[in-house]
């Protein structure tokens, strides 16, 4: 690891915290309806939405109604995306004249974008018409993110309200998330990206002549274009990650410069990190929010450094061939396969961990080409349940569920029925928390097992052996935890993968939302237990350590056998002296 | 008769161990096991590996040592022992209760009862009945105690056992309750008031009692106590249910993690073309090692043992729920009298009026108290003797005429003739409340000096009771009577405060007095001029704010508050109504028992949490033992994960499952005794327990598994 890499990681984290704190405070005001400045500016839009949809802003919902609203809204969204894909051939806004998308890919994509996963079983510029991208995928990028934020706010209300039945209004939370947070931030980011050269046009393509090929004109290249900047902005801010182009953030039209790279990196983690601060403000104890944020950092930073280190160290196979992999002024050194030269090792590794820590899934380098350990970190970050930052809203509500688990185990050790933020944690909460932990893990393990057994799961493999296994494991980890990034090397547009991953995305997102909202409902109805010296404090280093231990232990214990057969075996085999190729 | 809570009984009493070992086998019944999901999975695993064992015996095994009958059989045996050890732990905990129940059952033998016929005794008084054999023949039926029903009335005379629980309708008697309480000193039971309840199985030592039966057979206090200690009616407590859900969730996660290893490793074998897929025996071993068997096996034992510890403290809880709630309690309501202070006020100081010497006041006060047999009166005599060497003279020797206390005069004292011959004069010595004495001296032509009035107010403000002493028309001064706070309570309350429990003193005193005593005792709050309604309102208000309230009570007027409180300890000496309303009965009737109950509740929860943490932390080492062993044939490089350098895959797997089984046995004493509890704030407790059971749980298995592996290798296994 070089000093330069460390500096870049440190700078990134410092900027992230610097931006997250004020944004978090602002969002808390948004959800309590006290962001007066923003309401003066955007109130007409918020009220307009309510009037258009016939929503009464002061209506409160029980957890069941809240959950029903979430599900119905998302179902309708998915149906629209499905229809747009199937009908894009006959609809306008299709300058490249692309045909209808196949049913299984349409199904997969509809769920993928509604569930904030943005797993892409297709190549953007060659499959999706501009209208589909903008009206279908672009819209879902906003509302799926806003859905996650709304569910989080409902859970926080469950924790703060005492003896209450209602969790607030989904429509209001959804609208406020979109109008006051996602829209303005995307607007700012899109403008910044355009200034750096990210494309934003309705034209289908541009023609370029390369200098290669001799003669006067060189080789003619047709470069796909489109309204990319607007979509890129929200795909990062909303932890969606679905690229406009197939190459995602490695594509020069999506992510042309180191500055856009930094901005997009910040955008990936900004809202998830800021929501921790929002949480602290909403529960009226900022330390609670910082404790959760600290726990995320404690997991994130070492894992990032592992990836940076593993990538910088290069591969033993090349070392055996006498290739110099040490960094120098002229060479990045390390494992540069699958990485963009304009980003280098540190920014590619940092992106890989950020995009998988958050459930973003956009990539600026090919994770498939990472070293086994460097690739294992993004894989494991997803398997942890997308709670280290995680998706906007969904990451924090997942982490809060883990906090509840941690409190339950540790709380007993202080001789009291465990409490989190003054709410007693009892059988029902534990049941829901177990579901939240269990379901994605079950989806990953069972999906991977099925793919290992079925010929349809084996055949699209790009690589044999441990690496092929990692590719399958990665695909299901990404889908079930709603990340959406792809390891690559696996052809996922076939019926088996498109359907199987579509299903795990569905379960991983919506069953969890139901469980979380049910828990929120149960918590809201409980009375607050006043804190005393006998109460387990849920801020401070001790609790942070405990939370980290629970997250890491559950994640490790669940996936160690699978990881052992994938990246761990690959790493150990590659580094075993006798195994090195001549 | 020994006490029912024979705390002297060792943890591993051979008699209990024998019964427990037999019960451990009996508990293998799957219909019972399914109540404990973790151990049920182990039992299924045991059955499955047994089947594999017989299959391996019959079919010639192909593949390596991992499918040899010896290995499969050994793993299977270890798994069976894991289940048996868990059952044994539960049986041990139950056995201790059963032994106590047997002792209690002896007290519940069938006895003859003298039942009054309906409408009797008519015109005859009970006293006459007792005296005359003929009358008894006429009015009483001889029946067996099991034939008694609710509201039957029975006569019990000296030497007889009381046939059933009941309320005394008539009579006063001394009763030996050692069968229930273990306390050999007899207690007085009488009709009316708060000492009117009697328990079946106790013996009347003197006099007689007419008892109205208040419980049908099978529902008596003794029956309830027996079923409680036997755990016959044990339901899972809310916290146990929650923990069970967590354990079941973890079991499912690990089940998935291990079951999917099979296709994963088959895939690995297919793509590498090397080695063989992981064996089923190894997979079952991995599963059993990963699921939280340690806590799963000990969970019910911990709960039963917690109840057992309560019984050893001579407290009977009507449900495990109450014991758990005791750990959560954060407000204690304590009666002032008897709990915080000694029952009686005592004289602590003489404050003379202007112009009167302290000695003179002491002498007068002592004389005025000579015939006063109340503890207050005696304390004045004692103080005068101790402080001013006033010799105690008897009232007879002085020819003193006692003037007893009446509700009208609110004074007491003596009239005596003092001096010799013509100088003989009548001395009228009085002591009493300030206003009463004021009236007395005014009648005699005197008055209460302003200085004394100020002293009276000063004493009252300090929480003590002022008693004014006068002789004839002259006021001599004030005696300060003070509630004496029991020693050591201040520290105890400070300790409670450190663990987050607030203490509230309940007293009938006026707010001024109450505040002074509250400050002296160091309680956090007080309720003065408390009525039963005010008590109830206070509990409701505290609960409204989310607090869990515990209280002790004995009187019938405590019953509503007891019913409302989350943890309500009724004194065994108290009324039936109080016992019915509470969820615990303290056989010692000790007012400070509440503090021990809270500790037992906390210790119970802490033991559960500590063993859960320990159990999960153990898994890390087991992965390091089994994963390399399972996969090394496919990927030899995974041998690098064998950090313990275990000799072979066979010995590695066996060491892990043996450790997994033995750790249950090793932790039985801890589960039964509970982890060490020292009162401390939550963060301190958490840090300590996390260090011991969390970090300890991670580290401990490594050397243990290594040692087992060395032992197995030395024995030539593996």
Coordinates of C-alpha atoms in Angstrom, one line a residue, chain B residues 179-656:
Chain B
X179 CA -42.7 -27.2 57.5
X180 CA -43.2 -24.3 55.2
X181 CA -40.7 -21.7 56.3
X182 CA -38.0 -23.7 57.9
X183 CA -38.1 -21.4 60.8
X184 CA -38.5 -23.3 64.0
X185 CA -39.7 -20.6 66.3
X186 CA -43.5 -20.7 66.6
X187 CA -45.6 -17.8 65.4
X188 CA -48.8 -16.4 66.8
X189 CA -51.9 -16.6 64.6
X190 CA -55.1 -14.9 65.5
X191 CA -58.4 -14.0 64.0
X192 CA -58.8 -10.6 62.4
X193 CA -56.0 -8.3 61.4
X194 CA -53.0 -9.2 59.2
X195 CA -52.0 -12.4 60.9
X196 CA -55.1 -14.4 60.3
X197 CA -53.9 -16.7 57.5
X198 CA -52.8 -20.3 58.2
X199 CA -51.3 -22.8 55.9
X200 CA -52.2 -26.5 55.6
X201 CA -49.6 -28.8 57.0
X202 CA -48.5 -26.5 59.8
X203 CA -49.0 -27.5 63.5
X204 CA -50.9 -25.8 66.2
X205 CA -48.8 -25.9 69.3
X206 CA -51.0 -24.3 71.9
X207 CA -54.6 -23.2 72.2
X208 CA -57.1 -23.7 69.4
X209 CA -58.2 -22.2 66.1
X210 CA -61.5 -22.1 64.2
X211 CA -60.4 -22.0 60.6
X212 CA -62.4 -21.3 57.4
X213 CA -61.0 -23.3 54.5
X214 CA -59.9 -21.0 51.7
X215 CA -58.5 -23.5 49.2
X216 CA -59.8 -26.7 47.6
X217 CA -57.5 -29.8 47.7
X218 CA -54.9 -29.6 45.0
X219 CA -55.0 -25.8 45.1
X220 CA -53.4 -25.2 48.4
X221 CA -50.4 -23.1 49.0
X222 CA -48.4 -26.3 49.6
X223 CA -49.6 -27.7 46.3
X224 CA -48.7 -24.6 44.5
X225 CA -45.3 -24.6 46.1
X226 CA -44.7 -28.2 45.2
X227 CA -45.7 -27.7 41.6
X228 CA -43.5 -24.6 41.5
X229 CA -40.3 -26.2 42.7
X230 CA -40.9 -29.3 40.6
X231 CA -41.3 -27.1 37.6
X232 CA -44.4 -29.2 36.6
X233 CA -46.2 -26.0 35.5
X234 CA -43.1 -24.3 34.1
X235 CA -43.9 -22.2 31.1
X236 CA -41.3 -20.5 29.1
X237 CA -40.8 -16.9 30.2
X238 CA -41.0 -14.0 27.7
X239 CA -37.3 -13.6 27.7
X240 CA -36.7 -17.3 27.2
X241 CA -39.1 -17.3 24.3
X242 CA -37.3 -14.4 22.7
X243 CA -33.9 -16.1 23.2
X244 CA -35.4 -19.3 21.8
X245 CA -36.3 -17.4 18.7
X246 CA -32.8 -16.0 18.3
X247 CA -31.4 -19.5 18.8
X248 CA -33.8 -21.0 16.3
X249 CA -32.9 -18.3 13.8
X250 CA -29.2 -19.0 14.2
X251 CA -29.8 -22.7 13.9
X252 CA -31.6 -22.1 10.6
X253 CA -28.8 -19.9 9.3
X254 CA -26.2 -22.5 10.2
X255 CA -28.3 -25.3 8.8
X256 CA -28.4 -23.4 5.5
X257 CA -24.7 -22.7 5.7
X258 CA -23.8 -26.3 6.2
X259 CA -26.4 -28.0 3.9
X260 CA -25.3 -25.8 1.0
X261 CA -21.7 -26.9 1.6
X262 CA -22.6 -30.2 0.0
X263 CA -23.5 -28.8 -3.5
X264 CA -20.7 -26.3 -3.2
X265 CA -18.1 -28.9 -2.6
X266 CA -19.6 -31.2 -5.3
X267 CA -19.2 -28.3 -7.7
X268 CA -15.7 -27.8 -6.6
X269 CA -14.9 -31.4 -7.1
X270 CA -16.5 -31.3 -10.5
X271 CA -14.6 -28.2 -11.7
X272 CA -11.2 -29.2 -10.3
X273 CA -11.5 -33.0 -10.8
X274 CA -9.7 -33.5 -7.6
X275 CA -10.5 -35.1 -4.3
X276 CA -14.0 -36.0 -3.2
X277 CA -17.0 -34.0 -2.0
X278 CA -17.4 -33.4 1.7
X279 CA -18.8 -36.4 3.6
X280 CA -22.2 -36.3 5.2
X281 CA -20.8 -37.2 8.6
X282 CA -18.4 -34.2 8.6
X283 CA -21.3 -32.0 7.5
X284 CA -23.5 -33.1 10.4
X285 CA -20.5 -32.6 12.7
X286 CA -20.0 -29.1 11.4
X287 CA -23.7 -28.3 11.8
X288 CA -23.8 -29.5 15.4
X289 CA -20.6 -27.6 16.2
X290 CA -22.0 -24.4 14.7
X291 CA -25.5 -24.2 16.1
X292 CA -25.6 -22.8 19.6
X293 CA -25.7 -26.1 21.5
X294 CA -24.1 -24.8 24.6
X295 CA -26.8 -22.3 25.4
X296 CA -29.4 -24.4 23.7
X297 CA -28.6 -27.3 26.1
X298 CA -28.3 -25.2 29.2
X299 CA -31.1 -22.7 28.6
X300 CA -33.9 -24.5 30.5
X301 CA -31.5 -25.5 33.3
X302 CA -30.6 -21.9 33.8
X303 CA -34.2 -20.9 34.2
X304 CA -35.0 -23.7 36.6
X305 CA -31.9 -23.0 38.6
X306 CA -32.9 -19.4 38.9
X307 CA -36.2 -20.4 40.4
X308 CA -34.2 -22.8 42.7
X309 CA -32.0 -20.0 43.9
X310 CA -35.1 -18.0 44.8
X311 CA -36.4 -21.0 46.8
X312 CA -33.1 -21.2 48.6
X313 CA -33.7 -17.6 49.6
X314 CA -37.0 -18.8 51.0
X315 CA -39.1 -17.1 48.4
X316 CA -41.7 -18.9 46.4
X317 CA -42.6 -17.3 43.0
X318 CA -45.8 -18.1 41.4
X319 CA -44.2 -17.9 37.9
X320 CA -40.8 -17.7 36.3
X321 CA -42.0 -14.5 34.7
X322 CA -41.9 -12.8 38.1
X323 CA -38.3 -13.8 38.6
X324 CA -37.4 -12.4 35.3
X325 CA -39.3 -9.2 36.0
X326 CA -37.3 -8.9 39.2
X327 CA -34.2 -8.3 37.1
X328 CA -35.9 -5.5 35.3
X329 CA -37.3 -3.7 38.3
X330 CA -36.1 -0.2 38.5
X331 CA -38.3 1.2 41.3
X332 CA -38.5 -0.3 44.7
X333 CA -41.3 0.7 47.0
X334 CA -40.1 0.1 50.6
X335 CA -42.2 0.4 53.7
X336 CA -40.5 2.7 56.2
X337 CA -41.4 0.8 59.3
X338 CA -39.6 -2.5 59.6
X339 CA -37.8 -2.2 56.3
X340 CA -35.9 1.1 56.5
X341 CA -36.3 1.8 60.2
X342 CA -36.6 -0.5 63.2
X343 CA -40.3 -0.9 64.0
X344 CA -40.2 1.5 66.9
X345 CA -39.1 5.0 67.7
X346 CA -36.5 5.4 70.4
X347 CA -35.6 8.2 72.7
X348 CA -32.3 9.7 71.7
X349 CA -32.0 13.0 73.5
X350 CA -33.4 15.1 76.4
X351 CA -34.0 18.8 75.6
X352 CA -34.6 20.6 78.9
X353 CA -36.8 23.7 79.2
X354 CA -35.2 26.9 80.4
X355 CA -34.2 26.7 84.0
X356 CA -34.4 22.9 84.1
X357 CA -31.3 20.7 84.3
X358 CA -31.0 17.8 81.9
X359 CA -30.7 15.4 84.8
X360 CA -34.0 16.6 86.3
X361 CA -35.7 16.2 82.9
X362 CA -34.2 12.7 82.5
X363 CA -35.4 11.7 86.0
X364 CA -38.9 13.0 85.4
X365 CA -39.1 11.4 81.9
X366 CA -37.9 8.1 83.3
X367 CA -40.5 8.2 86.1
X368 CA -43.2 9.1 83.7
X369 CA -42.3 6.1 81.6
X370 CA -41.9 3.5 84.4
X371 CA -45.3 2.0 83.8
X372 CA -45.2 2.5 80.0
X373 CA -44.5 -0.9 78.5
X374 CA -44.4 0.4 74.9
X375 CA -41.0 0.2 73.2
X376 CA -40.9 4.0 73.2
X377 CA -41.4 4.2 76.9
X378 CA -38.8 1.6 77.6
X379 CA -36.3 3.4 75.4
X380 CA -36.8 6.5 77.6
X381 CA -36.1 4.6 80.7
X382 CA -33.0 3.1 79.1
X383 CA -31.7 6.4 77.8
X384 CA -32.1 8.0 81.2
X385 CA -30.1 5.2 82.7
X386 CA -27.4 5.2 80.1
X387 CA -27.0 9.0 79.9
X388 CA -27.7 10.2 83.4
X389 CA -27.3 7.0 85.5
X390 CA -30.9 7.4 86.6
X391 CA -31.4 4.1 88.5
X392 CA -34.4 2.2 87.3
X393 CA -36.9 2.0 90.1
X394 CA -40.0 -0.1 90.0
X395 CA -43.3 1.6 90.0
X396 CA -44.4 -0.6 93.0
X397 CA -41.4 0.4 95.1
X398 CA -42.3 4.0 94.6
X399 CA -46.0 3.4 95.1
X400 CA -46.6 5.1 91.8
X401 CA -50.1 5.1 90.3
X402 CA -49.9 4.5 86.5
X403 CA -51.8 7.0 84.3
X404 CA -52.3 5.0 81.1
X405 CA -52.4 6.5 77.6
X406 CA -55.8 7.0 76.2
X407 CA -56.9 8.3 72.9
X408 CA -58.6 11.2 74.6
X409 CA -55.8 12.5 76.8
X410 CA -53.0 11.3 74.5
X411 CA -50.7 11.4 77.4
X412 CA -49.3 8.8 79.9
X413 CA -47.4 9.1 83.1
X414 CA -47.6 8.3 86.8
X415 CA -48.9 9.9 90.0
X416 CA -46.7 9.3 93.0
X417 CA -46.1 10.6 96.5
X418 CA -42.6 11.8 96.9
X419 CA -40.6 13.0 99.9
X420 CA -40.9 12.1 103.5
X421 CA -43.4 13.1 106.2
X422 CA -45.0 16.5 105.9
X423 CA -43.0 17.3 102.8
X424 CA -44.7 14.5 101.0
X425 CA -46.4 15.8 98.0
X426 CA -48.2 14.4 95.0
X427 CA -46.1 14.5 91.9
X428 CA -48.0 14.3 88.7
X429 CA -45.6 13.4 85.9
X430 CA -46.8 13.3 82.4
X431 CA -45.4 12.9 78.9
X432 CA -47.2 13.3 75.6
X433 CA -47.8 15.2 72.5
X434 CA -47.1 18.9 72.8
X435 CA -50.7 20.1 72.5
X436 CA -51.9 17.5 74.9
X437 CA -49.3 18.4 77.5
X438 CA -50.1 22.1 76.9
X439 CA -53.7 21.5 77.8
X440 CA -52.6 19.6 80.9
X441 CA -50.3 22.3 82.3
X442 CA -52.8 25.0 81.5
X443 CA -55.4 23.1 83.5
X444 CA -52.8 23.1 86.4
X445 CA -52.3 26.9 85.9
X446 CA -49.0 26.7 83.9
X447 CA -48.1 27.2 80.3
X448 CA -45.9 25.9 77.6
X449 CA -42.8 28.1 77.4
X450 CA -42.1 29.6 74.0
X451 CA -38.6 28.1 74.0
X452 CA -40.1 24.6 74.5
X453 CA -42.6 25.2 71.7
X454 CA -39.6 26.1 69.4
X455 CA -37.8 23.0 70.5
X456 CA -40.9 20.9 69.6
X457 CA -41.0 22.4 66.2
X458 CA -37.3 21.9 65.7
X459 CA -37.5 18.2 66.6
X460 CA -40.5 17.6 64.3
X461 CA -38.7 19.3 61.5
X462 CA -35.8 16.9 61.9
X463 CA -38.1 13.9 61.3
X464 CA -38.3 12.9 64.9
X465 CA -41.2 12.9 67.3
X466 CA -41.2 15.4 70.2
X467 CA -42.6 14.2 73.5
X468 CA -43.1 16.9 76.1
X469 CA -42.6 16.1 79.7
X470 CA -44.3 18.0 82.5
X471 CA -44.7 17.8 86.2
X472 CA -47.9 19.4 87.4
X473 CA -48.0 22.9 86.0
X474 CA -44.3 22.9 85.0
X475 CA -43.0 21.9 81.7
X476 CA -39.6 20.3 82.1
X477 CA -38.6 19.8 78.5
X478 CA -38.8 17.7 75.4
X479 CA -37.7 14.1 74.7
X480 CA -36.7 13.4 71.2
X481 CA -38.1 10.2 69.9
X482 CA -36.5 9.1 66.7
X483 CA -36.9 6.5 64.0
X484 CA -33.7 4.6 63.9
X485 CA -32.6 3.8 60.4
X486 CA -31.2 0.3 60.1
X487 CA -27.4 0.3 59.7
X488 CA -25.9 -0.4 56.3
X489 CA -29.1 0.6 54.4
X490 CA -27.5 3.8 53.1
X491 CA -24.8 1.9 51.4
X492 CA -27.3 -0.6 50.1
X493 CA -29.4 2.1 48.6
X494 CA -26.4 3.8 47.1
X495 CA -25.5 0.4 45.5
X496 CA -29.0 0.1 44.1
X497 CA -28.7 3.6 42.7
X498 CA -25.5 2.6 40.9
X499 CA -27.2 -0.3 39.2
X500 CA -30.1 2.0 38.2
X501 CA -32.7 1.2 40.8
X502 CA -34.6 4.0 42.6
X503 CA -35.9 3.4 46.1
X504 CA -39.1 5.0 47.3
X505 CA -39.9 5.0 51.0
X506 CA -43.6 4.6 51.9
X507 CA -44.7 5.9 55.2
X508 CA -47.8 7.1 57.0
X509 CA -45.8 9.9 58.6
X510 CA -46.3 13.6 57.7
X511 CA -44.2 14.9 54.9
X512 CA -41.8 16.7 57.2
X513 CA -40.9 13.6 59.2
X514 CA -40.8 11.5 56.1
X515 CA -38.4 13.8 54.3
X516 CA -36.0 13.8 57.2
X517 CA -36.0 10.0 57.5
X518 CA -35.7 9.7 53.7
X519 CA -32.7 11.9 53.7
X520 CA -31.1 10.0 56.6
X521 CA -31.7 6.6 55.0
X522 CA -30.6 7.8 51.6
X523 CA -33.7 6.7 49.6
X524 CA -34.4 8.6 46.4
X525 CA -37.9 9.5 47.1
X526 CA -40.7 9.1 49.6
X527 CA -44.4 8.9 49.7
X528 CA -45.7 10.5 53.0
X529 CA -49.1 10.1 54.6
X530 CA -49.5 7.0 52.4
X531 CA -52.9 5.5 52.1
X532 CA -53.5 2.3 50.1
X533 CA -55.0 4.4 47.4
X534 CA -52.0 6.7 47.3
X535 CA -49.7 3.6 47.1
X536 CA -51.7 2.3 44.2
X537 CA -51.7 5.6 42.4
X538 CA -47.9 5.9 42.9
X539 CA -47.3 2.5 41.3
X540 CA -49.6 3.3 38.4
X541 CA -47.9 6.6 37.8
X542 CA -44.4 5.0 37.9
X543 CA -45.6 2.3 35.5
X544 CA -47.1 5.0 33.2
X545 CA -43.6 6.4 32.9
X546 CA -42.3 3.0 31.9
X547 CA -40.8 1.9 35.2
X548 CA -41.1 -1.6 36.6
X549 CA -42.1 -1.5 40.2
X550 CA -41.5 -3.9 43.0
X551 CA -43.0 -3.8 46.5
X552 CA -43.5 -5.8 49.6
X553 CA -46.7 -6.0 51.5
X554 CA -48.5 -8.0 54.1
X555 CA -51.8 -6.5 54.9
X556 CA -55.1 -6.9 53.2
X557 CA -55.1 -3.2 52.4
X558 CA -51.8 -3.8 50.5
X559 CA -53.5 -6.2 48.1
X560 CA -54.5 -3.7 45.4
X561 CA -51.0 -2.3 45.3
X562 CA -49.5 -5.8 45.3
X563 CA -51.7 -6.8 42.4
X564 CA -50.7 -3.7 40.4
X565 CA -46.9 -4.0 41.1
X566 CA -44.8 -5.8 38.6
X567 CA -43.0 -7.7 41.3
X568 CA -45.1 -8.1 44.4
X569 CA -43.6 -9.9 47.4
X570 CA -46.2 -10.9 50.0
X571 CA -45.0 -11.8 53.5
X572 CA -45.8 -15.3 54.5
X573 CA -47.0 -13.9 57.8
X574 CA -49.4 -11.7 56.0
X575 CA -53.0 -12.2 55.1
X576 CA -54.4 -14.6 52.5
X577 CA -55.5 -11.6 50.4
X578 CA -52.0 -10.3 50.2
X579 CA -50.5 -13.6 49.3
X580 CA -53.1 -14.1 46.5
X581 CA -52.4 -10.6 45.1
X582 CA -48.6 -10.9 45.1
X583 CA -46.6 -13.0 42.7
X584 CA -44.1 -14.1 45.2
X585 CA -44.3 -15.1 48.8
X586 CA -41.4 -14.6 51.2
X587 CA -41.4 -17.4 53.7
X588 CA -39.1 -15.5 56.0
X589 CA -41.3 -12.4 55.9
X590 CA -38.2 -10.3 55.8
X591 CA -38.8 -6.8 54.5
X592 CA -35.4 -6.5 52.9
X593 CA -35.8 -9.7 50.9
X594 CA -36.8 -7.6 47.9
X595 CA -33.1 -6.7 47.4
X596 CA -32.0 -10.3 47.2
X597 CA -34.9 -11.1 44.8
X598 CA -33.8 -8.3 42.4
X599 CA -30.2 -9.7 42.5
X600 CA -31.5 -13.2 41.7
X601 CA -33.5 -11.9 38.7
X602 CA -30.5 -10.0 37.4
X603 CA -28.2 -13.0 37.8
X604 CA -30.6 -15.2 35.9
X605 CA -30.7 -12.9 32.9
X606 CA -27.0 -12.3 33.0
X607 CA -26.3 -16.1 33.1
X608 CA -28.4 -16.5 30.0
X609 CA -26.7 -13.7 28.1
X610 CA -23.2 -14.8 29.1
X611 CA -23.7 -18.4 28.0
X612 CA -25.3 -17.2 24.7
X613 CA -22.3 -15.0 24.0
X614 CA -19.9 -17.8 25.0
X615 CA -21.8 -20.3 22.8
X616 CA -21.7 -18.1 19.6
X617 CA -18.1 -17.0 20.2
X618 CA -17.0 -20.7 20.4
X619 CA -18.0 -21.1 16.7
X620 CA -14.9 -19.4 15.4
X621 CA -12.5 -22.0 16.6
X622 CA -14.7 -24.8 15.4
X623 CA -14.6 -23.4 11.9
X624 CA -10.9 -23.4 12.0
X625 CA -11.0 -27.0 13.1
X626 CA -13.5 -28.4 10.6
X627 CA -13.3 -26.2 7.4
X628 CA -9.8 -27.3 6.6
X629 CA -10.5 -30.8 7.5
X630 CA -13.6 -30.9 5.3
X631 CA -12.1 -29.3 2.2
X632 CA -8.5 -30.1 2.3
X633 CA -8.9 -33.1 -0.1
X634 CA -10.4 -30.8 -2.7
X635 CA -8.2 -27.8 -2.2
X636 CA -5.0 -28.9 -0.4
X637 CA -4.0 -25.2 0.0
X638 CA -6.9 -24.8 2.5
X639 CA -4.7 -26.7 4.9
X640 CA -3.2 -23.3 5.7
X641 CA -6.4 -22.5 7.7
X642 CA -5.5 -25.4 10.1
X643 CA -4.0 -22.9 12.5
X644 CA -4.2 -25.3 15.4
X645 CA -2.1 -27.8 13.4
X646 CA -4.5 -30.6 14.2
X647 CA -3.1 -34.0 13.3
X648 CA -5.6 -35.2 10.7
X649 CA -9.1 -34.4 9.4
X650 CA -10.5 -37.2 11.4
X651 CA -9.0 -36.1 14.7
X652 CA -9.9 -32.5 13.9
X653 CA -13.6 -33.2 13.5
X654 CA -13.7 -35.5 16.5
X655 CA -11.9 -33.0 18.7
X656 CA -14.4 -30.3 17.7

